[in-house]
Amino acid sequence: MSETSQSLPPPPVRFGVLMRMNGLIRKEFLQILRDPSSIAIAFLMPFFLLLLFGYGVSLDAEHVPVALVVEAPGPETASLAGSFMASRYFSPTVYSRMSEAIAAMNERRADAIVHLRSDFGRMIYSSAGAPIQVIIQGSDANTGRLISGYIEGTVQVWLAQLARLKGQSLQALVDMRPRIWFNSEVRSQNFLVPGLIAVIMTLIGALLTSMVVAREWERGTMEALAVTPVTMTEILLGKLIPYFILGMGGMTLAVSMAYFLFEVPLRGSLWLLIATSALFLLVALGMGLLISIIARNQFVAGQVAIIVTFLPAFILSGFIFDIASMPAPVQVITHLIAARYYVAILQTIFLAGDIWSVIVPNTMALFVMAVFFLGVSRRKALKRLD
Amino acid sequence: MWRRIVALMRKEFLAILKDKKSRIVLIGPPIIQLLVFGYAATYDLNQVPFAVYNEDQGGASRDLLAKLRLSPTFHEVAIVTHDAEIAPLIDSKQALLLIHLGPDFSRNLDQGIPAPLQVIVDGRNSNTAMIALNYIQSIVDAFNREWTVSQGLRRPRAQLVVRSWFNPNLESRWFIVPGIVGLLTLVVTMLVTALSVAREREQGTFDQLLVTPMRPFEIVLGKALPGFIIGFAEATVIMIVAVSWFRIPLLGNLVTLYTGLFLFLLSAIGVGLMISSVAVTQQQGLLGAFLFLVPSIILSGFTTPIANMPKVVQYITYVNPLRYFMVILREVFLQGSPFSSLLSQFWPMALIGIINLSLAGWLFRHRMH
């Protein structure tokens, strides 16, 4: 205590730094308030996008329209049709001729055809078994495979019921019992919403800063700043700090929506979530800053921001498409996407908890990226007139 | 009149292309993105890392595991001998799933008691988890079928003969790549049009344009045509890459495809110019473009089917031009759908385009500040 009181007052230069920074930050906040689009980016966008995604995006197909072709109705076909009717996965329509079913499929009224031939009732008890022809509308491969799995499952369950009815004992077969950790009720929102926060914050961070420095160059105010005693580091910090505060506000909104509105469980600790989010926001802002320093005009800066943020974060972050299944060269590219690390961190903190073996390496990667973007921004931003 | 429009078009092209950086932005990224996304955007899993915890000594468990190990979808990363080893493997994402066979697995099967196969899967991405479980289920089904036959068990039997039309091997890529054509065309058109009026407003040149003898209709045309030309060129290049590099079959005819493209560009440019004429600054124009782009990509059926969305959201998708173009692209590419069967997709885009272009023209005159 006594030591600090005895030490010399800070040199006037340090004071000047604080004053200049204060001025720059105040100026930036005034600008933000005057053109409310920054505030809209920070608060309106996460709200609107999370709402849309949270409610609009689902990979779980239900009530798939299926054309059931029954050539010769009998007790077996009726009970199988009943199984399809009862399933929440299907909304079947029964036809008596194959040609009608094909017409339905061509007119987008059916996504699959299940064809029971006239000898179905007899063949089902023969040793060869009854063939069931299934035709899938396969354009959408993922949905096609899902539907095929549902049909297979429905038929297997029905066969087992039939065997029981006929008094045959159920054979010993392998019975798969899946346990889905971290998301036992398989709510796709539980993983989509944390992933979406990463995608949205990439957008917002880059959008917030990408236009601002470019705007100063374009309007000539950068030259006005250049003749003042402010250093480049101060100018950049003066840009970064207000938008960081704005971005953290948006982040808080997004995380609160995930927790309260979409009821995504938060199994890890809140402080870790805040710390890693702040780090990620620095990366996103740094990326935007670098874009605007290199582009120097708002038009190009805006275009680059659109191109390098949303789509790469959407497709290459592992938020929806599995990174491990991508070809090796593409996997290498995903390492350049900051959202990739943040998606892994968010999904783990929300659903699994503070698992250090996931969080430490991903946080390190984010740290390296933050240092890189901010460092390169500082180097590229020279006080020069050209 | 045409001379004036051509002059404005030339000026627009110069504004877009005179800067080397903005030329690069329009040409480079779409091609790179097509190549990267074409490979990245797939739901098909391969090399799924799995671990085995086998407490059983019998032959049946060996047979089942052999099937799994031979599958190219799965890749064994660890063998576990204690319960305590399971959690760290899954937690750290070293293994996506773990297969556990209890000590009585083979004995149960031989004695006619159902044998449980426990599968623990990392649900942090529950879609990937479900796809992986589906793959395992089909391996188990195959095993069960062979077992039933080899043991001579009698039960009602049915063979599913599954065929998939339009995409016989159910490859995600065939579905995703035509979608990327629509995606990138939309992004490029929005980039060209959404900032065009806002930029002139900010620089004050738009007021000058308004006092020239040009009528709003002519200004709209002069601003829209460069977008059309760039959009057509980009889409054509992207489709050539889709067919020649990714080998996506193009079964339908080009007239149908380009009719769809024309109407899609009409609607996309309409929306772009609308946004641009409402915006006062470029930042607002950019924000508007984003607020349109992001939801329209999400709600187009590009990654998740529209049929899975709640009804209310499905209604919202009807005002999204990309929704219709996605159907056209995929049907013309994979199914070779004729012109007549796509009429229901054509007219909504035409309507969206005409309404937005008229609005944009009206706003040119009436939004002075």
PDB file of C-alpha atoms in Angstrom, chain A residues 121-322:
ATOM      1  CA  GLY A 121     -50.646 -63.173 -48.289  1.00  0.00           C
ATOM      2  CA  ARG A 122     -49.497 -66.616 -49.419  1.00  0.00           C
ATOM      3  CA  MET A 123     -45.771 -66.047 -49.868  1.00  0.00           C
ATOM      4  CA  ILE A 124     -45.342 -64.475 -46.436  1.00  0.00           C
ATOM      5  CA  TYR A 125     -45.565 -67.961 -44.855  1.00  0.00           C
ATOM      6  CA  SER A 126     -43.438 -69.731 -47.460  1.00  0.00           C
ATOM      7  CA  SER A 127     -39.819 -70.489 -46.778  1.00  0.00           C
ATOM      8  CA  ALA A 128     -38.712 -68.122 -49.500  1.00  0.00           C
ATOM      9  CA  GLY A 129     -40.636 -65.233 -47.993  1.00  0.00           C
ATOM     10  CA  ALA A 130     -42.668 -62.534 -49.687  1.00  0.00           C
ATOM     11  CA  PRO A 131     -40.815 -59.933 -51.672  1.00  0.00           C
ATOM     12  CA  ILE A 132     -41.817 -56.355 -50.850  1.00  0.00           C
ATOM     13  CA  GLN A 133     -40.765 -53.921 -53.526  1.00  0.00           C
ATOM     14  CA  VAL A 134     -39.827 -50.519 -52.146  1.00  0.00           C
ATOM     15  CA  ILE A 135     -39.090 -47.518 -54.345  1.00  0.00           C
ATOM     16  CA  ILE A 136     -37.617 -44.434 -52.754  1.00  0.00           C
ATOM     17  CA  GLN A 137     -37.662 -40.923 -54.196  1.00  0.00           C
ATOM     18  CA  GLY A 138     -33.907 -40.712 -53.770  1.00  0.00           C
ATOM     19  CA  SER A 139     -33.036 -37.189 -54.957  1.00  0.00           C
ATOM     20  CA  ASP A 140     -32.650 -36.115 -51.355  1.00  0.00           C
ATOM     21  CA  ALA A 141     -30.308 -38.898 -50.312  1.00  0.00           C
ATOM     22  CA  ASN A 142     -30.399 -38.168 -46.582  1.00  0.00           C
ATOM     23  CA  THR A 143     -34.192 -38.183 -46.379  1.00  0.00           C
ATOM     24  CA  GLY A 144     -34.300 -41.155 -48.760  1.00  0.00           C
ATOM     25  CA  ARG A 145     -32.068 -43.201 -46.493  1.00  0.00           C
ATOM     26  CA  LEU A 146     -34.100 -42.167 -43.466  1.00  0.00           C
ATOM     27  CA  ILE A 147     -37.376 -43.202 -45.112  1.00  0.00           C
ATOM     28  CA  SER A 148     -35.895 -46.503 -46.195  1.00  0.00           C
ATOM     29  CA  GLY A 149     -34.844 -47.125 -42.575  1.00  0.00           C
ATOM     30  CA  TYR A 150     -38.318 -46.273 -41.273  1.00  0.00           C
ATOM     31  CA  ILE A 151     -39.961 -48.649 -43.773  1.00  0.00           C
ATOM     32  CA  GLU A 152     -37.560 -51.453 -42.888  1.00  0.00           C
ATOM     33  CA  GLY A 153     -38.243 -50.910 -39.183  1.00  0.00           C
ATOM     34  CA  THR A 154     -42.026 -50.857 -39.631  1.00  0.00           C
ATOM     35  CA  VAL A 155     -41.959 -54.105 -41.630  1.00  0.00           C
ATOM     36  CA  GLN A 156     -39.675 -55.842 -39.097  1.00  0.00           C
ATOM     37  CA  VAL A 157     -41.922 -54.917 -36.183  1.00  0.00           C
ATOM     38  CA  TRP A 158     -44.987 -56.069 -38.114  1.00  0.00           C
ATOM     39  CA  LEU A 159     -43.342 -59.431 -38.934  1.00  0.00           C
ATOM     40  CA  ALA A 160     -42.525 -59.995 -35.276  1.00  0.00           C
ATOM     41  CA  GLN A 161     -46.146 -59.254 -34.323  1.00  0.00           C
ATOM     42  CA  LEU A 162     -47.373 -61.655 -36.986  1.00  0.00           C
ATOM     43  CA  ALA A 163     -45.060 -64.392 -35.687  1.00  0.00           C
ATOM     44  CA  ARG A 164     -46.389 -63.880 -32.178  1.00  0.00           C
ATOM     45  CA  LEU A 165     -49.972 -64.011 -33.431  1.00  0.00           C
ATOM     46  CA  LYS A 166     -49.294 -67.293 -35.197  1.00  0.00           C
ATOM     47  CA  GLY A 167     -47.955 -68.673 -31.924  1.00  0.00           C
ATOM     48  CA  GLN A 168     -44.378 -68.963 -33.148  1.00  0.00           C
ATOM     49  CA  SER A 169     -41.828 -68.181 -30.511  1.00  0.00           C
ATOM     50  CA  LEU A 170     -39.664 -65.183 -31.205  1.00  0.00           C
ATOM     51  CA  GLN A 171     -36.237 -66.263 -32.280  1.00  0.00           C
ATOM     52  CA  ALA A 172     -33.140 -65.267 -30.511  1.00  0.00           C
ATOM     53  CA  LEU A 173     -31.767 -62.393 -32.464  1.00  0.00           C
ATOM     54  CA  VAL A 174     -29.410 -59.571 -31.803  1.00  0.00           C
ATOM     55  CA  ASP A 175     -31.343 -56.735 -30.278  1.00  0.00           C
ATOM     56  CA  MET A 176     -29.701 -53.340 -30.679  1.00  0.00           C
ATOM     57  CA  ARG A 177     -30.139 -51.053 -27.673  1.00  0.00           C
ATOM     58  CA  PRO A 178     -28.813 -47.608 -28.403  1.00  0.00           C
ATOM     59  CA  ARG A 179     -28.008 -45.122 -25.680  1.00  0.00           C
ATOM     60  CA  ILE A 180     -27.516 -41.604 -26.860  1.00  0.00           C
ATOM     61  CA  TRP A 181     -25.315 -39.706 -24.479  1.00  0.00           C
ATOM     62  CA  PHE A 182     -25.629 -35.959 -23.901  1.00  0.00           C
ATOM     63  CA  ASN A 183     -28.892 -35.762 -25.840  1.00  0.00           C
ATOM     64  CA  SER A 184     -30.916 -38.796 -24.860  1.00  0.00           C
ATOM     65  CA  GLU A 185     -34.222 -37.469 -26.163  1.00  0.00           C
ATOM     66  CA  VAL A 186     -32.593 -36.721 -29.549  1.00  0.00           C
ATOM     67  CA  ARG A 187     -33.789 -33.127 -29.779  1.00  0.00           C
ATOM     68  CA  SER A 188     -32.104 -31.700 -32.832  1.00  0.00           C
ATOM     69  CA  GLN A 189     -32.490 -28.214 -31.323  1.00  0.00           C
ATOM     70  CA  ASN A 190     -30.048 -29.189 -28.586  1.00  0.00           C
ATOM     71  CA  PHE A 191     -27.190 -29.303 -31.038  1.00  0.00           C
ATOM     72  CA  LEU A 192     -28.490 -26.932 -33.706  1.00  0.00           C
ATOM     73  CA  VAL A 193     -28.999 -23.972 -31.376  1.00  0.00           C
ATOM     74  CA  PRO A 194     -25.465 -23.936 -29.862  1.00  0.00           C
ATOM     75  CA  GLY A 195     -24.038 -24.468 -33.358  1.00  0.00           C
ATOM     76  CA  LEU A 196     -26.158 -21.641 -34.651  1.00  0.00           C
ATOM     77  CA  ILE A 197     -24.841 -19.269 -32.000  1.00  0.00           C
ATOM     78  CA  ALA A 198     -21.387 -19.867 -33.466  1.00  0.00           C
ATOM     79  CA  VAL A 199     -22.576 -19.200 -37.020  1.00  0.00           C
ATOM     80  CA  ILE A 200     -24.475 -16.062 -36.038  1.00  0.00           C
ATOM     81  CA  MET A 201     -21.645 -14.622 -33.957  1.00  0.00           C
ATOM     82  CA  THR A 202     -19.198 -15.142 -36.844  1.00  0.00           C
ATOM     83  CA  LEU A 203     -21.526 -13.070 -38.992  1.00  0.00           C
ATOM     84  CA  ILE A 204     -22.097 -10.378 -36.445  1.00  0.00           C
ATOM     85  CA  GLY A 205     -18.500  -9.974 -35.363  1.00  0.00           C
ATOM     86  CA  ALA A 206     -17.278  -9.666 -38.927  1.00  0.00           C
ATOM     87  CA  LEU A 207     -20.148  -7.444 -40.082  1.00  0.00           C
ATOM     88  CA  LEU A 208     -19.772  -5.054 -37.158  1.00  0.00           C
ATOM     89  CA  THR A 209     -16.154  -4.226 -37.848  1.00  0.00           C
ATOM     90  CA  SER A 210     -15.726  -4.981 -41.547  1.00  0.00           C
ATOM     91  CA  MET A 211     -17.396  -1.812 -42.721  1.00  0.00           C
ATOM     92  CA  VAL A 212     -16.166   0.632 -40.086  1.00  0.00           C
ATOM     93  CA  VAL A 213     -12.501   1.060 -40.962  1.00  0.00           C
ATOM     94  CA  ALA A 214     -13.296   0.927 -44.658  1.00  0.00           C
ATOM     95  CA  ARG A 215     -15.779   3.723 -44.027  1.00  0.00           C
ATOM     96  CA  GLU A 216     -13.099   5.932 -42.473  1.00  0.00           C
ATOM     97  CA  TRP A 217     -10.823   5.468 -45.467  1.00  0.00           C
ATOM     98  CA  GLU A 218     -13.612   6.086 -47.930  1.00  0.00           C
ATOM     99  CA  ARG A 219     -14.803   9.272 -46.245  1.00  0.00           C
ATOM    100  CA  GLY A 220     -11.306  10.601 -45.761  1.00  0.00           C
ATOM    101  CA  THR A 221     -11.681  10.803 -41.987  1.00  0.00           C
ATOM    102  CA  MET A 222      -8.789   8.373 -41.625  1.00  0.00           C
ATOM    103  CA  GLU A 223      -6.524  11.059 -43.041  1.00  0.00           C
ATOM    104  CA  ALA A 224      -7.936  13.528 -40.541  1.00  0.00           C
ATOM    105  CA  LEU A 225      -7.114  11.069 -37.762  1.00  0.00           C
ATOM    106  CA  ALA A 226      -3.651  10.523 -39.178  1.00  0.00           C
ATOM    107  CA  VAL A 227      -2.573  14.102 -38.508  1.00  0.00           C
ATOM    108  CA  THR A 228      -3.609  13.897 -34.847  1.00  0.00           C
ATOM    109  CA  PRO A 229      -1.266  12.436 -32.208  1.00  0.00           C
ATOM    110  CA  VAL A 230      -3.360   9.207 -31.982  1.00  0.00           C
ATOM    111  CA  THR A 231      -1.385   6.092 -32.814  1.00  0.00           C
ATOM    112  CA  MET A 232      -2.707   3.332 -35.079  1.00  0.00           C
ATOM    113  CA  THR A 233      -2.977   0.936 -32.133  1.00  0.00           C
ATOM    114  CA  GLU A 234      -5.201   3.456 -30.399  1.00  0.00           C
ATOM    115  CA  ILE A 235      -7.377   3.860 -33.476  1.00  0.00           C
ATOM    116  CA  LEU A 236      -7.811   0.098 -33.773  1.00  0.00           C
ATOM    117  CA  LEU A 237      -8.550  -0.335 -30.076  1.00  0.00           C
ATOM    118  CA  GLY A 238     -10.994   2.528 -30.322  1.00  0.00           C
ATOM    119  CA  LYS A 239     -12.824   0.548 -33.000  1.00  0.00           C
ATOM    120  CA  LEU A 240     -12.530  -2.805 -31.281  1.00  0.00           C
ATOM    121  CA  ILE A 241     -13.704  -1.936 -27.773  1.00  0.00           C
ATOM    122  CA  PRO A 242     -17.160  -0.458 -28.605  1.00  0.00           C
ATOM    123  CA  TYR A 243     -17.976  -3.291 -30.989  1.00  0.00           C
ATOM    124  CA  PHE A 244     -16.721  -5.859 -28.514  1.00  0.00           C
ATOM    125  CA  ILE A 245     -19.143  -4.481 -25.934  1.00  0.00           C
ATOM    126  CA  LEU A 246     -21.949  -4.496 -28.505  1.00  0.00           C
ATOM    127  CA  GLY A 247     -21.054  -8.041 -29.598  1.00  0.00           C
ATOM    128  CA  MET A 248     -21.018  -9.360 -26.027  1.00  0.00           C
ATOM    129  CA  GLY A 249     -24.499  -7.903 -25.632  1.00  0.00           C
ATOM    130  CA  GLY A 250     -25.686  -9.846 -28.665  1.00  0.00           C
ATOM    131  CA  MET A 251     -23.929 -12.951 -27.411  1.00  0.00           C
ATOM    132  CA  THR A 252     -25.689 -12.691 -24.035  1.00  0.00           C
ATOM    133  CA  LEU A 253     -29.011 -12.391 -25.828  1.00  0.00           C
ATOM    134  CA  ALA A 254     -28.301 -15.476 -27.957  1.00  0.00           C
ATOM    135  CA  VAL A 255     -27.175 -17.610 -25.034  1.00  0.00           C
ATOM    136  CA  SER A 256     -30.177 -16.550 -22.943  1.00  0.00           C
ATOM    137  CA  MET A 257     -32.508 -17.492 -25.797  1.00  0.00           C
ATOM    138  CA  ALA A 258     -30.848 -20.887 -26.118  1.00  0.00           C
ATOM    139  CA  TYR A 259     -31.261 -21.551 -22.424  1.00  0.00           C
ATOM    140  CA  PHE A 260     -34.658 -20.028 -21.653  1.00  0.00           C
ATOM    141  CA  LEU A 261     -36.540 -20.228 -24.957  1.00  0.00           C
ATOM    142  CA  PHE A 262     -35.161 -23.375 -26.560  1.00  0.00           C
ATOM    143  CA  GLU A 263     -34.418 -25.061 -23.239  1.00  0.00           C
ATOM    144  CA  VAL A 264     -31.029 -26.331 -24.276  1.00  0.00           C
ATOM    145  CA  PRO A 265     -29.449 -27.724 -21.102  1.00  0.00           C
ATOM    146  CA  LEU A 266     -26.296 -25.951 -19.912  1.00  0.00           C
ATOM    147  CA  ARG A 267     -24.231 -28.692 -18.286  1.00  0.00           C
ATOM    148  CA  GLY A 268     -20.895 -26.886 -18.204  1.00  0.00           C
ATOM    149  CA  SER A 269     -20.016 -23.758 -16.284  1.00  0.00           C
ATOM    150  CA  LEU A 270     -21.241 -20.320 -17.220  1.00  0.00           C
ATOM    151  CA  TRP A 271     -17.883 -18.597 -16.679  1.00  0.00           C
ATOM    152  CA  LEU A 272     -16.196 -20.925 -19.143  1.00  0.00           C
ATOM    153  CA  LEU A 273     -18.942 -20.212 -21.659  1.00  0.00           C
ATOM    154  CA  ILE A 274     -18.463 -16.465 -21.223  1.00  0.00           C
ATOM    155  CA  ALA A 275     -14.670 -16.651 -21.395  1.00  0.00           C
ATOM    156  CA  THR A 276     -14.560 -18.774 -24.565  1.00  0.00           C
ATOM    157  CA  SER A 277     -17.304 -16.674 -26.153  1.00  0.00           C
ATOM    158  CA  ALA A 278     -15.368 -13.480 -25.503  1.00  0.00           C
ATOM    159  CA  LEU A 279     -12.298 -15.052 -27.093  1.00  0.00           C
ATOM    160  CA  PHE A 280     -14.291 -16.143 -30.127  1.00  0.00           C
ATOM    161  CA  LEU A 281     -15.820 -12.691 -30.477  1.00  0.00           C
ATOM    162  CA  LEU A 282     -12.306 -11.231 -30.569  1.00  0.00           C
ATOM    163  CA  VAL A 283     -11.460 -13.593 -33.446  1.00  0.00           C
ATOM    164  CA  ALA A 284     -14.602 -12.624 -35.358  1.00  0.00           C
ATOM    165  CA  LEU A 285     -14.053  -8.892 -34.793  1.00  0.00           C
ATOM    166  CA  GLY A 286     -10.392  -9.253 -35.717  1.00  0.00           C
ATOM    167  CA  MET A 287     -11.360 -10.938 -38.961  1.00  0.00           C
ATOM    168  CA  GLY A 288     -13.743  -8.095 -39.778  1.00  0.00           C
ATOM    169  CA  LEU A 289     -11.100  -5.522 -38.931  1.00  0.00           C
ATOM    170  CA  LEU A 290      -8.566  -7.207 -41.191  1.00  0.00           C
ATOM    171  CA  ILE A 291     -11.090  -7.369 -44.048  1.00  0.00           C
ATOM    172  CA  SER A 292     -11.833  -3.682 -43.777  1.00  0.00           C
ATOM    173  CA  ILE A 293      -8.176  -2.680 -43.523  1.00  0.00           C
ATOM    174  CA  ILE A 294      -7.256  -4.660 -46.624  1.00  0.00           C
ATOM    175  CA  ALA A 295     -10.351  -3.781 -48.662  1.00  0.00           C
ATOM    176  CA  ARG A 296     -10.368  -0.046 -47.862  1.00  0.00           C
ATOM    177  CA  ASN A 297     -13.786   0.436 -49.436  1.00  0.00           C
ATOM    178  CA  GLN A 298     -17.112  -0.522 -48.001  1.00  0.00           C
ATOM    179  CA  PHE A 299     -18.368  -2.200 -51.153  1.00  0.00           C
ATOM    180  CA  VAL A 300     -15.541  -4.720 -51.324  1.00  0.00           C
ATOM    181  CA  ALA A 301     -15.385  -5.085 -47.529  1.00  0.00           C
ATOM    182  CA  GLY A 302     -19.086  -5.921 -47.455  1.00  0.00           C
ATOM    183  CA  GLN A 303     -18.785  -8.431 -50.256  1.00  0.00           C
ATOM    184  CA  VAL A 304     -15.805 -10.153 -48.675  1.00  0.00           C
ATOM    185  CA  ALA A 305     -17.563 -10.266 -45.305  1.00  0.00           C
ATOM    186  CA  ILE A 306     -20.580 -11.991 -46.874  1.00  0.00           C
ATOM    187  CA  ILE A 307     -18.408 -14.490 -48.719  1.00  0.00           C
ATOM    188  CA  VAL A 308     -15.968 -15.508 -46.002  1.00  0.00           C
ATOM    189  CA  THR A 309     -18.298 -15.583 -43.012  1.00  0.00           C
ATOM    190  CA  PHE A 310     -21.752 -17.031 -43.361  1.00  0.00           C
ATOM    191  CA  LEU A 311     -21.429 -19.866 -45.859  1.00  0.00           C
ATOM    192  CA  PRO A 312     -18.070 -21.214 -44.614  1.00  0.00           C
ATOM    193  CA  ALA A 313     -19.266 -21.079 -41.004  1.00  0.00           C
ATOM    194  CA  PHE A 314     -22.526 -22.743 -42.035  1.00  0.00           C
ATOM    195  CA  ILE A 315     -21.049 -25.569 -44.084  1.00  0.00           C
ATOM    196  CA  LEU A 316     -17.500 -26.105 -42.812  1.00  0.00           C
ATOM    197  CA  SER A 317     -17.860 -25.660 -39.042  1.00  0.00           C
ATOM    198  CA  GLY A 318     -19.222 -29.116 -38.318  1.00  0.00           C
ATOM    199  CA  PHE A 319     -22.379 -27.481 -37.052  1.00  0.00           C
ATOM    200  CA  ILE A 320     -24.541 -29.530 -39.395  1.00  0.00           C
ATOM    201  CA  PHE A 321     -22.223 -31.589 -41.622  1.00  0.00           C
ATOM    202  CA  ASP A 322     -19.820 -34.000 -39.928  1.00  0.00           C
TER     203      ASP A 322
END
